[in-house]
mmCIF file of C-alpha atoms in Angstrom:
data_model
loop_
_atom_site.group_PDB
_atom_site.id
_atom_site.type_symbol
_atom_site.label_atom_id
_atom_site.label_comp_id
_atom_site.label_asym_id
_atom_site.label_seq_id
_atom_site.Cartn_x
_atom_site.Cartn_y
_atom_site.Cartn_z
ATOM 1 C CA UNK A 2 -70.359 -70.650 66.071
ATOM 2 C CA UNK A 3 -66.891 -70.506 66.762
ATOM 3 C CA UNK A 4 -64.576 -68.842 65.262
ATOM 4 C CA UNK A 5 -61.487 -70.448 63.919
ATOM 5 C CA UNK A 6 -58.663 -68.526 65.057
ATOM 6 C CA UNK A 7 -56.229 -67.647 62.074
ATOM 7 C CA UNK A 8 -52.385 -68.096 62.459
ATOM 8 C CA UNK A 9 -50.207 -65.678 60.581
ATOM 9 C CA UNK A 10 -46.484 -66.126 60.497
ATOM 10 C CA UNK A 11 -44.769 -62.938 61.479
ATOM 11 C CA UNK A 12 -44.010 -60.826 58.326
ATOM 12 C CA UNK A 13 -40.479 -59.759 57.704
ATOM 13 C CA UNK A 14 -40.384 -56.407 56.840
ATOM 14 C CA UNK A 15 -37.795 -54.243 55.187
ATOM 15 C CA UNK A 16 -35.850 -53.057 58.259
ATOM 16 C CA UNK A 17 -35.297 -56.854 58.919
ATOM 17 C CA UNK A 18 -33.520 -57.341 55.652
ATOM 18 C CA UNK A 19 -32.123 -54.110 55.844
ATOM 19 C CA UNK A 20 -30.456 -55.450 59.371
ATOM 20 C CA UNK A 21 -29.670 -58.841 57.558
ATOM 21 C CA UNK A 22 -27.892 -57.170 54.543
ATOM 22 C CA UNK A 23 -25.931 -54.712 56.770
ATOM 23 C CA UNK A 24 -24.416 -57.752 58.794
ATOM 24 C CA UNK A 25 -23.524 -59.547 56.002
ATOM 25 C CA UNK A 26 -21.828 -56.075 54.722
ATOM 26 C CA UNK A 27 -19.862 -55.783 57.915
ATOM 27 C CA UNK A 28 -18.711 -59.646 58.011
ATOM 28 C CA UNK A 29 -17.468 -59.162 54.225
ATOM 29 C CA UNK A 30 -15.334 -56.099 55.358
ATOM 30 C CA UNK A 31 -13.887 -57.451 58.517
ATOM 31 C CA UNK A 32 -12.755 -60.504 56.433
ATOM 32 C CA UNK A 33 -11.281 -58.531 53.848
ATOM 33 C CA UNK A 34 -9.645 -56.338 56.674
ATOM 34 C CA UNK A 35 -8.094 -59.341 58.334
ATOM 35 C CA UNK A 36 -6.604 -60.656 55.238
ATOM 36 C CA UNK A 37 -5.287 -57.356 54.253
ATOM 37 C CA UNK A 38 -3.634 -57.334 57.980
ATOM 38 C CA UNK A 39 -2.046 -60.754 57.044
ATOM 39 C CA UNK A 40 -0.873 -59.465 53.940
ATOM 40 C CA UNK A 41 0.685 -56.506 55.587
ATOM 41 C CA UNK A 42 2.099 -58.629 57.830
ATOM 42 C CA UNK A 43 3.825 -61.078 55.520
ATOM 43 C CA UNK A 44 5.160 -58.102 53.837
ATOM 44 C CA UNK A 45 6.759 -56.303 56.498
ATOM 45 C CA UNK A 46 8.187 -59.646 57.879
ATOM 46 C CA UNK A 47 9.825 -60.005 54.547
ATOM 47 C CA UNK A 48 11.124 -56.093 54.774
ATOM 48 C CA UNK A 49 12.820 -57.118 58.128
ATOM 49 C CA UNK A 50 14.490 -60.016 57.059
ATOM 50 C CA UNK A 51 15.825 -58.290 53.855
ATOM 51 C CA UNK A 52 17.196 -55.429 55.865
ATOM 52 C CA UNK A 53 19.039 -57.960 58.172
ATOM 53 C CA UNK A 54 20.514 -59.875 55.376
ATOM 54 C CA UNK A 55 21.800 -56.809 53.805
ATOM 55 C CA UNK A 56 22.951 -55.798 57.187
ATOM 56 C CA UNK A 57 24.803 -58.852 58.086
ATOM 57 C CA UNK A 58 26.770 -58.651 54.498
ATOM 58 C CA UNK A 59 27.710 -55.164 55.210
ATOM 59 C CA UNK A 60 29.083 -56.420 58.344
ATOM 60 C CA UNK A 61 31.147 -59.187 56.797
ATOM 61 C CA UNK A 62 32.293 -56.784 54.295
ATOM 62 C CA UNK A 63 33.484 -54.193 56.874
ATOM 63 C CA UNK A 64 35.531 -57.040 58.432
ATOM 64 C CA UNK A 65 36.881 -57.978 55.246
ATOM 65 C CA UNK A 66 37.675 -54.274 54.537
ATOM 66 C CA UNK A 67 39.523 -54.070 58.000
ATOM 67 C CA UNK A 68 41.589 -56.841 57.515
ATOM 68 C CA UNK A 69 42.704 -55.588 54.576
ATOM 69 C CA UNK A 70 43.412 -52.148 56.088
ATOM 70 C CA UNK A 71 45.829 -54.113 58.738
ATOM 71 C CA UNK A 72 47.993 -55.466 56.157
ATOM 72 C CA UNK A 73 45.960 -59.100 55.999
ATOM 73 C CA UNK A 74 45.844 -61.219 52.939
ATOM 74 C CA UNK A 75 42.021 -62.447 52.906
ATOM 75 C CA UNK A 76 41.938 -65.313 50.577
ATOM 76 C CA UNK A 77 38.117 -64.327 49.400
ATOM 77 C CA UNK A 78 39.581 -61.171 47.798
ATOM 78 C CA UNK A 79 40.991 -60.751 44.101
ATOM 79 C CA UNK A 80 43.613 -57.946 43.731
ATOM 80 C CA UNK A 81 43.892 -56.138 40.347
ATOM 81 C CA UNK A 82 45.958 -52.942 39.764
ATOM 82 C CA UNK A 83 45.712 -52.196 43.238
ATOM 83 C CA UNK A 84 42.292 -52.715 43.711
ATOM 84 C CA UNK A 85 40.818 -55.251 46.150
ATOM 85 C CA UNK A 86 37.552 -57.015 44.946
ATOM 86 C CA UNK A 87 35.227 -59.187 47.200
ATOM 87 C CA UNK A 88 31.734 -60.236 47.477
ATOM 88 C CA UNK A 89 29.287 -60.796 50.820
ATOM 89 C CA UNK A 90 26.311 -63.066 50.178
ATOM 90 C CA UNK A 91 23.214 -61.169 51.125
ATOM 91 C CA UNK A 92 20.815 -63.410 50.071
ATOM 92 C CA UNK A 93 20.374 -66.284 47.456
ATOM 93 C CA UNK A 94 19.822 -63.821 44.588
ATOM 94 C CA UNK A 95 21.342 -61.031 45.734
ATOM 95 C CA UNK A 96 25.537 -60.158 46.674
ATOM 96 C CA UNK A 97 27.291 -56.885 48.021
ATOM 97 C CA UNK A 98 29.987 -56.130 45.575
ATOM 98 C CA UNK A 99 33.054 -54.530 47.351
ATOM 99 C CA UNK A 100 35.932 -52.822 45.297
ATOM 100 C CA UNK A 101 38.284 -51.007 47.747
ATOM 101 C CA UNK A 102 42.084 -48.891 46.915
ATOM 102 C CA UNK A 103 44.236 -50.117 49.897
ATOM 103 C CA UNK A 104 47.448 -47.502 50.599
ATOM 104 C CA UNK A 105 48.705 -48.468 53.306
ATOM 105 C CA UNK A 106 46.303 -47.568 56.215
ATOM 106 C CA UNK A 107 44.060 -45.323 54.090
ATOM 107 C CA UNK A 108 41.548 -46.558 51.622
ATOM 108 C CA UNK A 109 39.356 -45.514 49.010
ATOM 109 C CA UNK A 110 35.849 -47.205 48.613
ATOM 110 C CA UNK A 111 35.363 -47.659 44.938
ATOM 111 C CA UNK A 112 32.162 -49.288 44.870
ATOM 112 C CA UNK A 113 30.310 -50.798 47.808
ATOM 113 C CA UNK A 114 26.687 -52.182 46.030
ATOM 114 C CA UNK A 115 24.246 -54.546 46.145
ATOM 115 C CA UNK A 116 23.701 -56.601 43.022
ATOM 116 C CA UNK A 117 22.194 -59.513 41.526
ATOM 117 C CA UNK A 118 24.706 -62.788 42.380
ATOM 118 C CA UNK A 119 22.667 -64.500 38.989
ATOM 119 C CA UNK A 120 21.820 -63.760 35.747
ATOM 120 C CA UNK A 121 18.132 -62.901 35.311
ATOM 121 C CA UNK A 122 16.175 -65.363 33.179
ATOM 122 C CA UNK A 123 13.080 -64.348 31.858
ATOM 123 C CA UNK A 124 9.801 -67.161 32.506
ATOM 124 C CA UNK A 125 8.829 -68.138 29.004
ATOM 125 C CA UNK A 126 6.469 -70.634 29.861
ATOM 126 C CA UNK A 127 3.202 -68.430 29.659
ATOM 127 C CA UNK A 128 1.101 -69.198 26.437
ATOM 128 C CA UNK A 129 -1.091 -66.168 25.633
ATOM 129 C CA UNK A 130 -3.766 -66.301 23.018
ATOM 130 C CA UNK A 131 -2.415 -65.162 19.844
ATOM 131 C CA UNK A 132 -6.120 -63.694 18.705
ATOM 132 C CA UNK A 133 -7.001 -66.511 16.218
ATOM 133 C CA UNK A 134 -9.743 -68.865 16.810
ATOM 134 C CA UNK A 135 -8.947 -72.429 16.557
ATOM 135 C CA UNK A 136 -10.090 -74.414 13.416
ATOM 136 C CA UNK A 137 -13.143 -76.853 14.864
ATOM 137 C CA UNK A 138 -13.424 -78.474 11.566
#
């Protein structure tokens, strides 16, 4: 009698399952790391832009102060009680506010401050659940 050879598929052992799970975990961790790095790059770029904008406004404010110290009348400067006030925009939402007392070539900086250029308005559009269940009839 002839014996039939039985074909048995290779058994997937515990080690193989462990390797598949490890590769899957490493892939997920790599994707999470990539996402974190991209978020950090966006944050760093925004920080660089904010610093550049501030120092550009600071440079403009220094130029106006130099013109005031030279005795020049600057149109964007308002004067009240010997105090010269002016602003330089930093961004759409911030400005550099400057108040200086100029007496000849001497000057005293009273205020050199970054401040909001527009009033903050809260967003009241979020509707929250008040804890009451709706009456379904």
